[in-house]
Short mmCIF file of C-alpha atoms and ligand atoms in Angstrom, two decimals:
data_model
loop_
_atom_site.label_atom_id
_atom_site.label_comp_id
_atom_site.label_asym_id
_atom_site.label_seq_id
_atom_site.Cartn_x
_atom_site.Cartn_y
_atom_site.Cartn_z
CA UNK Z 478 34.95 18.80 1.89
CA UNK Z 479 33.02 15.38 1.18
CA UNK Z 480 29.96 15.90 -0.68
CA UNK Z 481 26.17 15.94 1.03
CA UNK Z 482 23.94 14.24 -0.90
CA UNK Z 483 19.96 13.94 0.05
CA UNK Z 484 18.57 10.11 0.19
CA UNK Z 485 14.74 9.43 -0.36
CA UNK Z 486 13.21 6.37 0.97
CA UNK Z 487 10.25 5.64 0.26
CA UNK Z 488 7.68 2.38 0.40
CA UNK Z 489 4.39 0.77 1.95
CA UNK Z 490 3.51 0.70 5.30
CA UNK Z 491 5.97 -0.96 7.65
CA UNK Z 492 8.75 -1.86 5.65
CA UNK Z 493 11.24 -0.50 7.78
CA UNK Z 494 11.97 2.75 6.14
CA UNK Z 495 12.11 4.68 9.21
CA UNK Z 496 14.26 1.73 11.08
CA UNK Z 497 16.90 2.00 8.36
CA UNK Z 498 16.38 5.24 7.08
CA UNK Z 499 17.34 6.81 11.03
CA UNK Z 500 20.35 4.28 10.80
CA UNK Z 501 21.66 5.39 7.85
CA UNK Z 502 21.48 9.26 8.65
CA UNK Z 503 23.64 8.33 11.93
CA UNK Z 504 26.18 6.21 9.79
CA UNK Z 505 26.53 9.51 7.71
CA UNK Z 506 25.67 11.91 10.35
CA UNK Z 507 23.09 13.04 8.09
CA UNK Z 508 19.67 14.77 9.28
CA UNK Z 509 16.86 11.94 9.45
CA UNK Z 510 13.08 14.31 8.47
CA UNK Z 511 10.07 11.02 8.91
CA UNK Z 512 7.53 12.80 6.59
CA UNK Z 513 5.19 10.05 7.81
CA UNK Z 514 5.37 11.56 11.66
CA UNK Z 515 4.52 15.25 10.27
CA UNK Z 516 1.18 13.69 8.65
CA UNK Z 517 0.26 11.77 11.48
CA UNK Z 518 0.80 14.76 14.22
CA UNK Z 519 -1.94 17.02 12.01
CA UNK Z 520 -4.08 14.17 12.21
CA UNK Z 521 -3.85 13.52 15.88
CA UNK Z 522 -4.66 17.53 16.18
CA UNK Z 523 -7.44 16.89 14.00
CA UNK Z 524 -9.09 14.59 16.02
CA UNK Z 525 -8.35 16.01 19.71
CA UNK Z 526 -10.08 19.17 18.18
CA UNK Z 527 -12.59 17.73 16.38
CA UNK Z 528 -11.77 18.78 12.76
CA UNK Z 529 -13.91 17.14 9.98
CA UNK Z 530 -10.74 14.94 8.63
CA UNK Z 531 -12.89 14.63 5.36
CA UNK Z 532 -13.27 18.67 5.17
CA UNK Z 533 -10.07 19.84 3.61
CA UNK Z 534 -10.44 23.97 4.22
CA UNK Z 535 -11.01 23.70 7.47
CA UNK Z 536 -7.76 20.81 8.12
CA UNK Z 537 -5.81 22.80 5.97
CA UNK Z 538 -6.72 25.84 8.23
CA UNK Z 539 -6.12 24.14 11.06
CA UNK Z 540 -2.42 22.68 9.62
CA UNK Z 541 -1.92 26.62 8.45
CA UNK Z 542 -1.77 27.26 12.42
CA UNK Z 543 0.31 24.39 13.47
CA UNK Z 544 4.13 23.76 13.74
CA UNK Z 545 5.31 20.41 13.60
CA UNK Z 546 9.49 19.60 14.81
CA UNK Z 547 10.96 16.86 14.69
CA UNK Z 548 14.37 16.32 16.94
CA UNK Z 549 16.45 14.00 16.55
CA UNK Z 550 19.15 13.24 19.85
CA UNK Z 551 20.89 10.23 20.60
CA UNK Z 552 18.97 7.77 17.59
CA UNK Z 553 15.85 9.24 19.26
CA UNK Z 554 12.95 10.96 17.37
CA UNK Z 555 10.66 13.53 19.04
CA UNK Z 556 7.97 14.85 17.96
CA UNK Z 557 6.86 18.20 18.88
CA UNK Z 558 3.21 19.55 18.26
CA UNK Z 559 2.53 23.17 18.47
CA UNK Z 560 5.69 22.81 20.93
CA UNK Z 561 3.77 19.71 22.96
CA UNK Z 562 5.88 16.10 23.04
CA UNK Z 563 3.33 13.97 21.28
CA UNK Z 564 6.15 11.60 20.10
CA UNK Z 565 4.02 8.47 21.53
CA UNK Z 566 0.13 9.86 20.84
CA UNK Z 567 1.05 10.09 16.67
CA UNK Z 568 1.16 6.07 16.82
CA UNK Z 569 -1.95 5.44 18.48
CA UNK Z 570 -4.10 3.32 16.31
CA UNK Z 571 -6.87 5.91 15.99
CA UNK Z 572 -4.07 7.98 14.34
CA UNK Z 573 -2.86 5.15 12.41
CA UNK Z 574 -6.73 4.37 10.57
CA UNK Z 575 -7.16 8.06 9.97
CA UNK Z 576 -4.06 9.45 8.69
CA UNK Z 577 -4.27 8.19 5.19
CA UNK Z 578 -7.58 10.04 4.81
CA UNK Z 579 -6.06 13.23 6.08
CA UNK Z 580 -2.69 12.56 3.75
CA UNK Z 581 -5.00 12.35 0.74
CA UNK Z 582 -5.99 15.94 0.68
CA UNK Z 583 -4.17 17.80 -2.03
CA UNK Z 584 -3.54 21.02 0.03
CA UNK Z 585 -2.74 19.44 2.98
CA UNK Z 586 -0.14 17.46 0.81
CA UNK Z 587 0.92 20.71 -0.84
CA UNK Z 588 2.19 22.58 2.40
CA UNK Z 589 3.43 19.49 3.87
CA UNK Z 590 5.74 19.20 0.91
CA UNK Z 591 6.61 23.32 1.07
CA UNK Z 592 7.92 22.41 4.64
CA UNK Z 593 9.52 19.22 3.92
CA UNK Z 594 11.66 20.82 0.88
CA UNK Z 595 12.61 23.42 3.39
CA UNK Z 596 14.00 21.40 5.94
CA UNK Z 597 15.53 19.03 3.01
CA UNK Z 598 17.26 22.30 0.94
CA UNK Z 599 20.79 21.76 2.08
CA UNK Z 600 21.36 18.41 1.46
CA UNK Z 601 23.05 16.02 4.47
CA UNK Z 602 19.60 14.29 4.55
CA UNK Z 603 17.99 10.88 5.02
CA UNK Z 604 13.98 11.50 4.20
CA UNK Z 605 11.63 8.73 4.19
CA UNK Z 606 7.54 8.65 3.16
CA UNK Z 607 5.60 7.94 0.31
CA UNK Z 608 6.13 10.89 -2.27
CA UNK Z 609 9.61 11.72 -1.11
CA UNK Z 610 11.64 10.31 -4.67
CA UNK Z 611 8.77 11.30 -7.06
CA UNK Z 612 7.60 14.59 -5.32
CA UNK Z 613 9.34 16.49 -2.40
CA UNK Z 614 12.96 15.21 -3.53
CA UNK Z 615 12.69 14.44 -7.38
CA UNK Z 616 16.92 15.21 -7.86
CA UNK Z 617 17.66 13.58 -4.88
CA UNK Z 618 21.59 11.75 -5.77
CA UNK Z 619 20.02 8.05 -4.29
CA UNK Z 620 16.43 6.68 -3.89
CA UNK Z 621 15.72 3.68 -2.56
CA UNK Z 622 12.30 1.74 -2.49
CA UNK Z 623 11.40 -0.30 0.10
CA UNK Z 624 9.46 -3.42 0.05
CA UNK Z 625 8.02 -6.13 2.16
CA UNK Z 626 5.30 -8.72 2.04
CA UNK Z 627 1.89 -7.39 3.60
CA UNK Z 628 2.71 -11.08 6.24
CA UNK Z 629 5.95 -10.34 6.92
CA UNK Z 630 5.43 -6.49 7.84
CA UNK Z 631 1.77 -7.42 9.93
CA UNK Z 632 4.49 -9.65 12.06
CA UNK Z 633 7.30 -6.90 12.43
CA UNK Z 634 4.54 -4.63 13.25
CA UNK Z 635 3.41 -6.89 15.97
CA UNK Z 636 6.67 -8.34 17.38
CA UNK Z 637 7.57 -4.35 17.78
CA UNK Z 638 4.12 -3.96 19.72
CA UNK Z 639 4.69 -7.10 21.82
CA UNK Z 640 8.03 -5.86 23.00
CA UNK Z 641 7.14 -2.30 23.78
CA UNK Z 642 3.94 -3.98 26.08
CA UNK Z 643 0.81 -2.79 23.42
CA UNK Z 644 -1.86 -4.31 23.16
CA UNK Z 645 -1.68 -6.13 19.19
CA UNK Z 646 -3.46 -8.31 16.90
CA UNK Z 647 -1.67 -9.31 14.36
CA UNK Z 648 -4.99 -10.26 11.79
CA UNK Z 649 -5.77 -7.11 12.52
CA UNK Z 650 -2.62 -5.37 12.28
CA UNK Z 651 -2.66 -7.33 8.51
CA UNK Z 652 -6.08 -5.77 7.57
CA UNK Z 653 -4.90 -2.35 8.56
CA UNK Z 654 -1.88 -2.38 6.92
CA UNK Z 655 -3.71 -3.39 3.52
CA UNK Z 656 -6.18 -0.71 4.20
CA UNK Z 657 -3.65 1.90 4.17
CA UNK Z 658 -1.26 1.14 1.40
CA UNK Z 659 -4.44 0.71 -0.51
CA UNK Z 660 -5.25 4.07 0.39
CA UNK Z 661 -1.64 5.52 -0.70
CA UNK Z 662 -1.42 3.72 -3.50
CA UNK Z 663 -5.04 4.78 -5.00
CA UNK Z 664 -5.54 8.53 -4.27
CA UNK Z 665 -5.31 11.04 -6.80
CA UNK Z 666 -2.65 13.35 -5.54
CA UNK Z 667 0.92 12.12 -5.70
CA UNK Z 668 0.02 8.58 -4.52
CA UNK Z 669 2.20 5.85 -3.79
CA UNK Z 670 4.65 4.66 -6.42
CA UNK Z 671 7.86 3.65 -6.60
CA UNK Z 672 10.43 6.90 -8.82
CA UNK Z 673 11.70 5.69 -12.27
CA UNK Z 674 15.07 6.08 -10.96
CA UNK Z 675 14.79 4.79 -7.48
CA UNK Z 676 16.11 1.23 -6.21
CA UNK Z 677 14.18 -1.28 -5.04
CA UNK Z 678 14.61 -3.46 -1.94
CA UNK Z 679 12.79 -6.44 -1.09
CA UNK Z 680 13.43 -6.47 2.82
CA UNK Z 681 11.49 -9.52 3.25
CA UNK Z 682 14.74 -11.97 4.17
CA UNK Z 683 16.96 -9.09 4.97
CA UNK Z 684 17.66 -8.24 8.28
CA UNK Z 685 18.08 -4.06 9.17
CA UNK Z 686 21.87 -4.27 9.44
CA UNK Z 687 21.71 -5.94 5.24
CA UNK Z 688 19.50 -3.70 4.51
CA UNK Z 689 21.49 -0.58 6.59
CA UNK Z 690 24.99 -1.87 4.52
CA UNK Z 691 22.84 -2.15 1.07
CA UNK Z 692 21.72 1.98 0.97
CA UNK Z 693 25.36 2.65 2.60
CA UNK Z 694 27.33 1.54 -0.16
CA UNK Z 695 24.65 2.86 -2.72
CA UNK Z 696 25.25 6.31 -0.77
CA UNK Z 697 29.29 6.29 -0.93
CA UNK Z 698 29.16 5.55 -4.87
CA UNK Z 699 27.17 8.31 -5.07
CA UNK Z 700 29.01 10.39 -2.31
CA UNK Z 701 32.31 9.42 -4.15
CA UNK Z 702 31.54 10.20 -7.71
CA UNK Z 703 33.16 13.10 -9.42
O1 LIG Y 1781 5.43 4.14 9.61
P1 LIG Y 1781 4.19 3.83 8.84
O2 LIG Y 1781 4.48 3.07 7.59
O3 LIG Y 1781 3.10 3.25 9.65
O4 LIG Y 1781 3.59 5.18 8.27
P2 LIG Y 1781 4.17 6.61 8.31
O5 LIG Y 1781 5.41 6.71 7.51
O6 LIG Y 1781 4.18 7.07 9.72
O7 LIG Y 1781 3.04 7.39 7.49
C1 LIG Y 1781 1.71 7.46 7.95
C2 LIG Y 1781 0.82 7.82 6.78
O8 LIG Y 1781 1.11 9.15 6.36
C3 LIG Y 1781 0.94 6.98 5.53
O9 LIG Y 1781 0.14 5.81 5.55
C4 LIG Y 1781 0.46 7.94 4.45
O10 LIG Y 1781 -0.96 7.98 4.37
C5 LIG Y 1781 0.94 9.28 4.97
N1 LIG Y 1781 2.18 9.74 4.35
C6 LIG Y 1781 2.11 10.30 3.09
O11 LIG Y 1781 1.03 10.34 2.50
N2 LIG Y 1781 3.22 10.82 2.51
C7 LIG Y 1781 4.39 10.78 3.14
N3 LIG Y 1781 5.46 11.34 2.56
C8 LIG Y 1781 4.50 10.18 4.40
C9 LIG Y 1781 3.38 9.64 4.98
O1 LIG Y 1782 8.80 3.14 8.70
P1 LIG Y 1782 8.08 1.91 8.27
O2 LIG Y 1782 6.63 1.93 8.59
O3 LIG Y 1782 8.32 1.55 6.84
O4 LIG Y 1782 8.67 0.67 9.08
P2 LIG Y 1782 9.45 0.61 10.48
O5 LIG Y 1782 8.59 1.15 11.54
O6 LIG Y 1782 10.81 1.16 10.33
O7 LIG Y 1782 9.67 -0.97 10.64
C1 LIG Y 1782 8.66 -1.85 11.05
C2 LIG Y 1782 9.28 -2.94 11.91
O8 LIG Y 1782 10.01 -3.85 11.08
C3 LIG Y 1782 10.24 -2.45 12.98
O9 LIG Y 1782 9.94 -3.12 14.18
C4 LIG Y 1782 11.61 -2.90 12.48
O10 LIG Y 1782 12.49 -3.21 13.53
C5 LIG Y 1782 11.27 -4.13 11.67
N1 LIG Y 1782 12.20 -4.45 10.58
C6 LIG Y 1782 12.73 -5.71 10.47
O11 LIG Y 1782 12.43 -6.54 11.31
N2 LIG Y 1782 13.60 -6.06 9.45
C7 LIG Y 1782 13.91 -5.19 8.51
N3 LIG Y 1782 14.72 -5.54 7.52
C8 LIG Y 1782 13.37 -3.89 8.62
C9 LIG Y 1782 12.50 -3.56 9.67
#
């Protein structure tokens, strides 16, 4: 039987890790988990039901009482809530500007890694976040690191909104994107950084397929070795 081995990908806002990272689990017909989607559902709960995002007993009671699945069918990711489809609410901008602030609390963190190692445990998996090489997978066979300049992802970001019909501004989309990795990258508990061991990517003048054909012959050496 050919060996399963368990990818992390991790990297600032909008460099394509879930893009590629979904991509490469179908190539393998791995299991794609996007940590980033289980953070942002809490935080859309938070604010429909008025939880203090800065009060982290009473968000981590309210994530306590919350499942969060994630299905993947046909290259398509949906997100369930409590068993509601709230696929399209998590990316709502007032999600978006929050859910660093929720991500930063060290219990809410805590769980959310419990329950991502669980649905990671048997290998076969593509996982992508910010903490998934340094924290929720640390033995994971291949990590990857995935970069971007903060121009060059505010424009992805935007083209993507253009085509699907939302409203964007791209100076704005810039400002928010800083905002956040500044965020990941500064708070105390596991923050933003790339593993010792993991690989890095600059995506910047690679298009998804280069960057799809880069992580699937990293995988195969690693799939391949004794
Ligand atoms: O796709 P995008 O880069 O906009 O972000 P995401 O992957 O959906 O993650 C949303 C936010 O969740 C991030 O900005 C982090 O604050 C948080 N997050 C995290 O702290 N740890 C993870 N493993 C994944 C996401
Ligand atoms: O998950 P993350 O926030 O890191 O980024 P994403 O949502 O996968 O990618 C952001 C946008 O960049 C998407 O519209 C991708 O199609 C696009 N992208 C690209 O144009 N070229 C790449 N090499 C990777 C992603």
């Amino acid at each position: 039987m050919t060996k399963k081995i368990s990818i992390a990908i991790d990297g600032p806002a909008a460099a394509g890790k879930s893009t590629v990272a979904k991509i490469v689990a179908e190539k393998l017909s791995y299991i794609y988990i996007d940590t980033g989607a289980m953070y942002r559902a809490v935080t859309y709960k938070a604010l429909m039901e008025g939880t203090d995002i800065h009060d982290e007993e009473s968000l981590f009671r309210l994530l306590k009482g919350t499942t969060i699945d994630l299905v993947q069918e046909s290259g398509l990711q949906t997100v369930f809530l409590d068993g509601k489809d709230v696929t399209k609410e998590i990316r709502n901008s007032n999600v978006t500007n929050n859910v660093s602030t929720v991500a930063a609390h060290g219990a809410i963190r805590e769980e959310m890694v419990h329950r991502q190692r669980e649905l990671g445990k048997r290998g076969g998996v593509v996982m992508d976040g910010r903490d998934i090489g340094t924290k929720v997978l640390p033995d994971s066979e291949l990590k990857v690191f995935l970069l971007a300049s903060v121009d060059i992802r505010a424009e992805r970001r935007h083209k993507e909104n253009v085509e699907k019909g939302y409203p964007s501004d791209l100076a704005q989309l810039k400002e928010e994107i800083m905002l956040r990795d500044k965020n990941d990258t500064e708070r105390e508990v596991s923050p933003l950084v790339k593993a010792e061991d993991a690989i890095e990517i600059d995506t910047s003048t690679l298009s998804i397929e280069e960057v799809v054909a880069h992580i699937i012959a990293l995988a195969k050496e690693r799939i391949e070795r004794p």
